[in-house]
């Protein structure tokens, strides 16, 4: 039978001024596997936490199994048959796997004092069903991350729930075990259990779910089966960023980058070559797209004064703890802008940090020109001419604008060089001049980004690594940011750019890497990325 | 808690013959003397708290050994001037340099190897360092209080008599605060320390060698504690546990001024110095310490991020 087993009505949750869930109405049908996707910060985990009682809702209702459970306590909700797991598995580390299962508190004080035979049998059954019997007597801290995820699922099953909410059940799990987890989920689904799954790995979503709901900025964008959802323009916007002109599809954007990239010209206008696209035709025509005019982008050739150094990273493997984030990735810079795209959690920022030396590389090598920089740290790499602008700009909020810029010249001993560069920065960003005495945190978002660029320019680097410079900025400022990146190139520098606003970034991209699940999915000139469907598939890691 | 100030008041009684203790009436000269003590104690507190907050701000380490480092400064001055017979004022820079070196050694041996470990590990290690230092001093010099290094008599300024030792200590404290402030504000190295305290990750991207800044910060923090300690033997008796008293109030000051805030430490130090001295004079018993904690609670209620905290 079908019918809704879990329903939310206009569910709201906010933290201070941040509305994390802005009136979410969602119906989960009994027996389905329902996927929830959306960019980071779209409110998926908050939704889970509010539904399962970990957060108190600020409005709206949660109805489970025909009963209103809004703001019931988490343990009560769990016992009533709505189970959940967490993004990071947290078994009782000092207990064995079996003890973890037996520790589940089912009902009444009695079950807390004495473990019934029923319960032992149930634990035994679950160990068998999930194929973790062989590790039943191991302490939970000794088993792998993937096995911990299975154990967490097993603990929930002890409560015999009708509906299970899983928060990224396969994140950080190796592919073999990942497949096993998915098989178990299908099996349990066939037994009649309903699943709601948050997942970043689109191959999991596409292969497993009956229906998908897309969240963006705390709201439901749309609902439908996977193919319908991923081909919807609003969903693409949520992931790839908004195009400046809603009528200008990706094709035009790409055409624009084809002409700039292939002809080696950065033009102040968004131009489009004619339909044939890929050739080096420089016959610019008015594309009809909204014309964007970067603040400082004189018509200069990129090849005017390129740096002869290129950054070459070969087979990089790295991560945190024993969790591999980047698994054998090779990238290199080329004159102009090298873009690295990929969904959240694909390892982009980690890759950048490995390149700059802020995260140690486990294996592989990095060279800049003839210099081996595999194991050098960020401040040493700056001596070699590589600078990084961290996500959100990384300016010193408690220091004044001037002090920020002065620190940009920390490694420059020659005072006159520092002063000349300061002048150059203030020429480039005249808005900063009246703010020199102001504290960094008093600047607007756009000014902070200018300061971040300006501070990086003070270092005199010739390779700039930009980590999502447009994130958190008002849409009107996003163009300016790409204008700044472009002007770095015009001044002879190379740029590595990681961006969520894929469509906008493609306007200035010369070469593109696409990263998903810690591995390269695509690498080639921006001109090769002609088909948006292909881009979406690559981006979501479907190919 | 009243150890330090009862010391101060004793000194005061030495030179001020008719001390008016009635709260209802305060003579101008007494008021000026209290003012001088307040500034002096405020300066000492400011130096101790500044070192503590620098280490916390830059390294995210809560340094329990900070009071013990102060005690090392006290005993260096006391020992060099009494047992060795050096000019007491010459011993102050010696103490500062020695503490700078000691700070770097402590960081190298105990904290640097576990910088990546959870914060509580470093906290416990600094507590261990505290026990080692205090015990070492007890073993070497005994736990008995040691007398002041010298009595310079009274200096008359505009008809007000001030004990000489305190006057000089006052000048040293003010000079040190000004110098440290200028260093932090006006030099690239000072900016680098403040930048690292502000955003440790971003600091490396502008080319700052963050681990080296850690060494410098711990060394400077220890030197500031040493300087504050070095002034103490001029104004009161010392004992190996005297650092505890100052450390507790330094923690109050650091939170009062805003965790990791450098101006907060100095201003907070002054505030607590004034409350301590004037509270001691006007309030019975340990009333001054109660006043300090009342102000502390009030600030936490009205401005939980501290006087100079928050912002970014």
Coordinates of C-alpha atoms in Angstrom, one line a residue, chain A residues 55-517:
Chain A
X55 CA 16.4 20.7 17.1
X56 CA 13.1 22.4 18.2
X57 CA 11.2 23.6 15.2
X58 CA 10.4 27.3 15.0
X59 CA 7.2 26.6 13.1
X60 CA 5.3 24.0 11.2
X61 CA 4.6 20.4 12.0
X62 CA 6.0 16.9 11.6
X63 CA 3.6 14.1 11.2
X64 CA 4.9 10.5 11.4
X65 CA 2.7 7.5 11.1
X66 CA -0.5 9.6 11.5
X67 CA 0.8 11.2 14.7
X68 CA 2.1 14.7 15.2
X69 CA 5.6 14.4 16.6
X70 CA 6.7 18.0 16.3
X71 CA 9.3 18.8 19.0
X72 CA 9.0 15.3 20.7
X73 CA 12.3 14.3 22.2
X74 CA 14.7 12.5 19.9
X75 CA 14.6 9.2 21.9
X76 CA 10.9 9.2 21.9
X77 CA 10.8 9.7 18.1
X78 CA 13.4 7.0 17.7
X79 CA 11.4 4.5 19.7
X80 CA 8.2 5.4 17.8
X81 CA 9.8 4.0 14.6
X82 CA 11.6 6.9 13.0
X83 CA 15.3 6.1 13.1
X84 CA 18.2 8.1 11.8
X85 CA 22.0 8.0 11.3
X86 CA 24.5 10.8 11.4
X87 CA 26.9 12.1 8.8
X88 CA 29.8 11.0 11.0
X89 CA 29.2 7.6 12.5
X90 CA 29.5 7.7 16.2
X91 CA 29.3 4.2 17.7
X92 CA 30.2 3.7 21.4
X93 CA 33.9 3.3 20.7
X94 CA 34.9 1.2 23.7
X95 CA 32.1 -1.3 23.3
X96 CA 32.3 -4.2 20.9
X97 CA 30.1 -4.2 17.8
X98 CA 27.7 -6.7 19.5
X99 CA 27.6 -4.6 22.7
X100 CA 26.8 -1.6 20.6
X101 CA 23.7 -3.3 19.2
X102 CA 22.7 -4.6 22.6
X103 CA 23.1 -1.2 24.1
X104 CA 20.1 0.1 22.2
X105 CA 17.5 1.1 24.7
X106 CA 14.2 -0.2 23.6
X107 CA 11.6 0.1 26.2
X108 CA 11.2 0.5 30.0
X109 CA 13.7 0.3 32.8
X110 CA 13.8 -3.5 32.5
X111 CA 15.4 -3.5 29.1
X112 CA 18.1 -1.2 30.6
X113 CA 18.9 -3.6 33.3
X114 CA 18.7 -7.0 31.7
X115 CA 19.3 -7.9 28.1
X116 CA 16.5 -10.2 27.0
X117 CA 16.9 -13.3 24.9
X118 CA 14.8 -11.6 22.2
X119 CA 17.2 -8.8 22.0
X120 CA 20.2 -11.1 21.7
X121 CA 18.5 -12.9 18.9
X122 CA 17.7 -9.7 17.2
X123 CA 21.3 -8.5 17.4
X124 CA 22.5 -11.8 16.1
X125 CA 20.1 -11.5 13.1
X126 CA 21.2 -8.0 12.3
X127 CA 24.9 -9.0 12.5
X128 CA 24.1 -11.7 10.0
X129 CA 22.0 -9.6 7.8
X130 CA 24.5 -6.8 7.5
X131 CA 27.4 -9.3 7.2
X132 CA 29.3 -7.9 10.2
X133 CA 29.2 -11.1 12.3
X134 CA 32.9 -11.7 11.8
X135 CA 33.7 -8.4 13.6
X136 CA 31.0 -8.8 16.3
X137 CA 33.5 -9.0 19.2
X138 CA 35.8 -6.2 17.9
X139 CA 35.7 -2.9 19.7
X140 CA 33.9 -0.3 17.6
X141 CA 37.0 1.9 17.5
X142 CA 38.9 -0.8 15.7
X143 CA 36.7 -1.3 12.7
X144 CA 36.8 0.7 9.5
X145 CA 34.8 3.8 8.8
X146 CA 32.5 1.9 6.4
X147 CA 31.9 -0.8 9.0
X148 CA 31.1 1.9 11.5
X149 CA 28.4 3.1 9.1
X150 CA 27.0 -0.4 8.9
X151 CA 27.1 -0.7 12.6
X152 CA 25.2 2.6 13.0
X153 CA 22.6 1.3 10.6
X154 CA 22.4 -1.9 12.6
X155 CA 21.9 0.0 15.8
X156 CA 18.9 1.8 14.3
X157 CA 17.5 -1.5 13.1
X158 CA 17.5 -2.8 16.6
X159 CA 14.6 -0.4 17.1
X160 CA 12.8 -2.0 14.1
X161 CA 11.9 1.3 12.6
X162 CA 9.4 1.8 9.8
X163 CA 11.3 4.7 8.4
X164 CA 15.1 5.4 8.5
X165 CA 16.7 8.8 7.7
X166 CA 20.3 8.4 6.6
X167 CA 22.7 11.3 6.5
X168 CA 25.3 10.6 3.8
X169 CA 25.5 6.8 4.4
X170 CA 28.4 6.3 1.9
X171 CA 30.5 9.4 2.5
X172 CA 34.1 8.4 3.0
X173 CA 33.5 4.7 2.4
X174 CA 35.5 2.7 -0.1
X175 CA 33.7 1.6 -3.2
X176 CA 33.4 -2.1 -2.4
X177 CA 31.9 -1.5 1.0
X178 CA 29.8 1.3 -0.5
X179 CA 28.2 -1.2 -2.8
X180 CA 27.5 -3.5 0.1
X181 CA 25.8 -0.8 2.0
X182 CA 23.6 0.0 -0.9
X183 CA 22.6 -3.6 -1.3
X184 CA 21.6 -3.8 2.3
X185 CA 19.6 -0.7 1.9
X186 CA 17.7 -2.1 -1.1
X187 CA 17.1 -5.4 0.8
X188 CA 15.8 -3.5 3.8
X189 CA 13.6 -1.4 1.5
X190 CA 12.1 -4.6 0.1
X191 CA 11.2 -5.6 3.6
X192 CA 9.0 -2.6 3.6
X193 CA 11.1 0.0 5.3
X194 CA 11.0 3.6 4.1
X195 CA 14.3 5.5 3.6
X196 CA 15.1 9.2 3.4
X197 CA 18.6 9.7 2.3
X198 CA 20.9 12.8 2.1
X199 CA 23.7 12.1 -0.2
X200 CA 26.3 14.1 -2.2
X201 CA 27.3 11.1 -4.4
X202 CA 24.9 11.4 -7.3
X203 CA 25.5 7.9 -8.5
X204 CA 24.2 6.6 -5.2
X205 CA 21.1 8.9 -5.5
X206 CA 20.4 7.9 -9.1
X207 CA 20.8 4.2 -8.6
X208 CA 18.9 3.9 -5.3
X209 CA 16.1 6.4 -5.0
X210 CA 12.5 6.4 -6.2
X211 CA 12.0 10.1 -5.9
X212 CA 14.3 13.1 -5.2
X213 CA 13.7 16.4 -3.5
X214 CA 16.1 19.3 -4.1
X215 CA 16.8 21.8 -1.4
X216 CA 18.3 25.2 -1.9
X217 CA 18.7 28.0 0.6
X218 CA 16.3 26.3 3.1
X219 CA 13.5 25.7 0.6
X220 CA 12.3 22.9 -1.6
X221 CA 13.2 23.7 -5.2
X222 CA 11.5 20.8 -6.8
X223 CA 10.7 17.1 -6.5
X224 CA 10.6 14.3 -9.0
X225 CA 12.5 11.3 -10.2
X226 CA 16.3 11.7 -10.7
X227 CA 16.4 12.4 -14.4
X228 CA 13.6 15.0 -14.2
X229 CA 15.3 16.7 -11.3
X230 CA 18.8 16.9 -12.7
X231 CA 17.6 18.2 -16.1
X232 CA 15.6 21.0 -14.4
X233 CA 17.0 24.5 -14.9
X234 CA 16.4 25.5 -11.3
X235 CA 18.3 22.6 -10.0
X236 CA 21.2 23.3 -12.3
X237 CA 21.2 26.8 -11.0
X238 CA 21.4 25.6 -7.5
X239 CA 24.5 23.6 -8.3
X240 CA 26.1 25.5 -11.1
X241 CA 25.2 29.1 -10.1
X242 CA 23.1 31.5 -11.9
X243 CA 23.9 32.8 -15.3
X244 CA 23.9 36.6 -15.4
X245 CA 21.4 36.5 -18.2
X246 CA 18.7 33.8 -17.7
X247 CA 18.4 33.6 -21.5
X248 CA 22.0 33.0 -22.1
X249 CA 22.5 29.3 -21.9
X250 CA 25.8 27.6 -21.2
X251 CA 26.5 27.3 -24.9
X252 CA 26.9 31.0 -25.2
X253 CA 29.0 31.2 -22.1
X254 CA 31.2 28.5 -23.5
X255 CA 31.4 30.2 -26.8
X256 CA 32.6 33.3 -25.1
X257 CA 35.3 31.4 -23.4
X258 CA 36.2 29.7 -26.6
X259 CA 36.8 32.9 -28.3
X260 CA 38.8 34.4 -25.4
X261 CA 40.7 31.2 -24.7
X262 CA 41.5 30.1 -28.1
X263 CA 42.3 33.5 -29.5
X264 CA 44.3 34.3 -26.5
X265 CA 42.4 37.5 -25.9
X266 CA 40.7 38.8 -22.9
X267 CA 38.0 41.2 -24.1
X268 CA 36.1 43.6 -22.0
X269 CA 32.9 42.4 -23.5
X270 CA 31.3 39.1 -23.4
X271 CA 31.6 38.0 -26.9
X272 CA 30.4 34.9 -28.7
X273 CA 31.8 33.4 -31.9
X274 CA 29.5 32.1 -34.5
X275 CA 27.8 28.7 -34.3
X276 CA 30.8 26.7 -35.3
X277 CA 32.3 27.5 -32.0
X278 CA 35.5 25.6 -31.6
X279 CA 37.6 27.3 -34.3
X280 CA 39.9 30.3 -33.6
X281 CA 37.6 32.7 -35.3
X282 CA 38.0 36.1 -33.6
X283 CA 35.1 37.6 -35.4
X284 CA 33.2 38.8 -32.4
X285 CA 29.6 39.5 -32.7
X286 CA 27.2 40.8 -30.3
X287 CA 25.9 37.8 -28.5
X288 CA 22.8 39.3 -27.2
X289 CA 23.8 38.2 -23.8
X290 CA 24.0 40.8 -21.1
X291 CA 27.3 42.5 -21.5
X292 CA 29.5 42.3 -18.6
X293 CA 32.2 44.8 -18.1
X294 CA 34.9 43.8 -15.6
X295 CA 36.3 46.7 -13.7
X296 CA 39.8 46.6 -14.9
X297 CA 40.3 44.5 -18.0
X298 CA 42.2 46.3 -20.7
X299 CA 42.4 44.5 -24.0
X300 CA 45.8 42.8 -23.7
X301 CA 47.0 39.6 -24.9
X302 CA 47.5 36.9 -22.4
X303 CA 50.6 35.8 -24.1
X304 CA 52.1 39.3 -23.6
X305 CA 54.2 38.3 -20.6
X306 CA 53.4 34.9 -19.4
X307 CA 55.3 33.4 -16.5
X308 CA 57.5 30.6 -17.7
X309 CA 56.8 28.6 -14.6
X310 CA 54.0 26.1 -14.5
X311 CA 52.8 24.3 -11.5
X312 CA 52.6 20.5 -12.1
X313 CA 51.0 18.2 -9.6
X314 CA 51.4 14.6 -10.3
X315 CA 49.2 11.8 -8.8
X316 CA 48.5 13.6 -5.6
X317 CA 47.0 11.6 -2.8
X318 CA 46.1 13.3 0.5
X319 CA 43.4 13.6 3.1
X320 CA 42.8 14.0 6.8
X321 CA 43.4 11.4 9.5
X322 CA 43.0 8.1 7.7
X323 CA 40.3 9.5 5.4
X324 CA 41.4 9.9 1.8
X325 CA 40.0 13.0 0.2
X326 CA 42.1 13.4 -3.0
X327 CA 42.9 10.1 -4.6
X328 CA 45.5 10.3 -7.3
X329 CA 44.8 13.7 -9.0
X330 CA 47.2 15.3 -11.5
X331 CA 46.7 18.9 -12.5
X332 CA 48.9 21.6 -14.1
X333 CA 48.6 25.2 -14.7
X334 CA 48.6 26.8 -18.1
X335 CA 48.8 30.5 -19.2
X336 CA 45.6 32.2 -18.2
X337 CA 42.9 30.8 -15.8
X338 CA 42.9 27.1 -14.9
X339 CA 39.5 26.2 -13.3
X340 CA 38.8 23.4 -11.0
X341 CA 35.1 22.6 -10.6
X342 CA 33.3 19.9 -8.7
X343 CA 30.4 19.4 -6.3
X344 CA 30.8 20.1 -2.6
X345 CA 32.8 17.5 -0.8
X346 CA 34.6 16.5 -4.0
X347 CA 37.9 17.7 -2.5
X348 CA 38.5 20.9 -4.3
X349 CA 39.6 22.9 -1.3
X350 CA 41.8 20.1 0.0
X351 CA 43.5 19.9 -3.4
X352 CA 44.2 23.6 -3.3
X353 CA 45.6 23.3 0.2
X354 CA 47.8 20.4 -0.9
X355 CA 49.1 22.5 -3.8
X356 CA 49.9 25.5 -1.6
X357 CA 51.4 23.3 1.2
X358 CA 48.8 23.9 3.9
X359 CA 47.9 20.2 3.9
X360 CA 50.7 17.6 3.6
X361 CA 50.7 15.4 0.6
X362 CA 50.7 11.7 1.2
X363 CA 52.1 10.7 -2.1
X364 CA 52.7 12.1 -5.5
X365 CA 54.8 15.2 -6.4
X366 CA 54.3 18.9 -7.0
X367 CA 56.8 21.0 -9.0
X368 CA 56.7 24.7 -9.8
X369 CA 59.0 25.3 -12.7
X370 CA 62.1 23.3 -11.8
X371 CA 61.5 23.5 -8.1
X372 CA 60.2 20.5 -6.2
X373 CA 57.6 21.9 -3.8
X374 CA 56.0 18.7 -2.8
X375 CA 56.8 19.1 0.8
X376 CA 57.3 22.8 1.2
X377 CA 54.8 24.8 3.4
X378 CA 52.7 27.7 2.4
X379 CA 55.0 30.4 3.5
X380 CA 57.9 28.8 1.7
X381 CA 55.9 28.5 -1.5
X382 CA 55.2 32.2 -1.3
X383 CA 59.0 32.7 -1.8
X384 CA 58.7 30.7 -5.0
X385 CA 55.9 33.0 -6.1
X386 CA 52.7 31.1 -5.3
X387 CA 50.0 32.8 -3.2
X388 CA 46.7 31.5 -2.1
X389 CA 43.5 33.4 -1.4
X390 CA 41.6 31.2 1.0
X391 CA 37.8 30.8 0.9
X392 CA 36.0 33.9 2.2
X393 CA 39.2 35.9 1.6
X394 CA 41.0 35.2 4.9
X395 CA 41.6 38.9 5.7
X396 CA 42.7 39.9 9.2
X397 CA 39.4 41.3 10.6
X398 CA 41.0 42.9 13.7
X399 CA 43.8 44.6 11.7
X400 CA 43.3 47.7 9.6
X401 CA 43.2 47.6 5.8
X402 CA 46.6 49.2 5.7
X403 CA 48.0 46.6 8.1
X404 CA 46.5 43.8 6.0
X405 CA 48.3 45.2 3.0
X406 CA 51.5 45.7 4.9
X407 CA 51.4 42.0 6.0
X408 CA 50.9 41.0 2.3
X409 CA 54.4 42.4 1.9
X410 CA 55.7 40.4 4.9
X411 CA 58.4 38.7 2.9
X412 CA 59.4 41.8 1.0
X413 CA 62.3 43.3 2.7
X414 CA 62.8 46.3 0.3
X415 CA 60.6 49.1 1.7
X416 CA 60.5 50.9 -1.7
X417 CA 59.2 47.8 -3.4
X418 CA 56.5 47.5 -0.7
X419 CA 55.5 51.1 -1.2
X420 CA 55.4 50.8 -5.0
X421 CA 53.2 47.7 -4.7
X422 CA 50.9 49.4 -2.2
X423 CA 50.4 52.2 -4.6
X424 CA 49.7 49.8 -7.4
X425 CA 47.1 48.0 -5.3
X426 CA 45.4 51.3 -4.4
X427 CA 45.4 52.2 -8.1
X428 CA 43.7 48.9 -8.9
X429 CA 41.3 49.1 -6.0
X430 CA 40.6 52.8 -5.4
X431 CA 37.8 51.9 -3.1
X432 CA 40.3 50.7 -0.5
X433 CA 42.1 54.1 -0.2
X434 CA 39.5 55.9 2.0
X435 CA 39.3 52.7 4.1
X436 CA 43.0 52.3 4.9
X437 CA 42.5 53.1 8.6
X438 CA 39.4 51.0 9.0
X439 CA 39.4 47.5 10.6
X440 CA 39.1 44.6 8.1
X441 CA 35.8 43.3 9.6
X442 CA 34.1 46.7 9.0
X443 CA 34.4 46.3 5.3
X444 CA 31.6 45.2 3.0
X445 CA 31.8 41.7 1.4
X446 CA 33.0 43.2 -1.9
X447 CA 35.6 45.4 -0.2
X448 CA 36.9 42.4 1.8
X449 CA 37.4 40.5 -1.4
X450 CA 39.2 43.5 -2.9
X451 CA 41.4 43.6 0.2
X452 CA 42.1 39.9 -0.2
X453 CA 43.1 40.3 -3.8
X454 CA 45.1 43.4 -3.0
X455 CA 46.9 41.7 -0.1
X456 CA 47.8 38.8 -2.4
X457 CA 49.1 41.3 -5.0
X458 CA 51.4 42.8 -2.3
X459 CA 53.3 39.5 -2.2
X460 CA 54.4 39.9 -5.8
X461 CA 53.4 36.3 -6.6
X462 CA 53.0 35.1 -10.2
X463 CA 50.7 32.2 -9.5
X464 CA 47.4 33.0 -7.7
X465 CA 45.3 30.2 -6.2
X466 CA 41.8 31.4 -5.6
X467 CA 39.4 29.3 -3.5
X468 CA 35.8 30.2 -4.3
X469 CA 36.4 34.0 -4.4
X470 CA 32.7 34.7 -5.3
X471 CA 31.2 32.7 -2.5
X472 CA 29.0 34.7 -0.1
X473 CA 29.1 37.8 -2.4
X474 CA 26.0 39.6 -3.7
X475 CA 25.3 38.6 -7.3
X476 CA 26.2 42.1 -8.5
X477 CA 29.7 41.7 -7.2
X478 CA 30.4 38.3 -8.7
X479 CA 31.3 39.8 -12.0
X480 CA 33.8 42.1 -10.3
X481 CA 35.5 39.2 -8.7
X482 CA 36.0 37.4 -12.0
X483 CA 37.1 40.8 -13.4
X484 CA 39.8 40.9 -10.7
X485 CA 40.9 37.3 -11.5
X486 CA 41.1 38.3 -15.2
X487 CA 43.1 41.4 -14.5
X488 CA 45.7 39.2 -12.6
X489 CA 46.1 37.3 -15.8
X490 CA 46.4 40.5 -17.8
X491 CA 49.2 41.5 -15.6
X492 CA 51.0 38.3 -16.6
X493 CA 50.1 36.0 -13.7
X494 CA 48.6 32.6 -13.8
X495 CA 45.4 31.8 -11.9
X496 CA 44.0 28.6 -10.5
X497 CA 40.4 29.1 -9.7
X498 CA 38.0 26.9 -7.8
X499 CA 34.4 28.0 -8.2
X500 CA 30.8 27.0 -7.5
X501 CA 29.5 29.6 -10.0
X502 CA 30.5 27.3 -12.8
X503 CA 28.7 29.2 -15.5
X504 CA 30.2 32.5 -14.6
X505 CA 33.7 31.1 -14.1
X506 CA 33.6 29.4 -17.5
X507 CA 33.6 32.9 -19.0
X508 CA 37.2 33.4 -18.0
X509 CA 38.3 29.8 -17.9
X510 CA 41.0 28.7 -20.3
X511 CA 41.5 25.1 -19.0
X512 CA 39.1 23.1 -16.9
X513 CA 39.4 20.2 -14.5
X514 CA 36.4 18.6 -13.0
X515 CA 36.7 16.8 -9.7
X516 CA 34.2 14.5 -8.1
X517 CA 34.6 12.1 -5.2

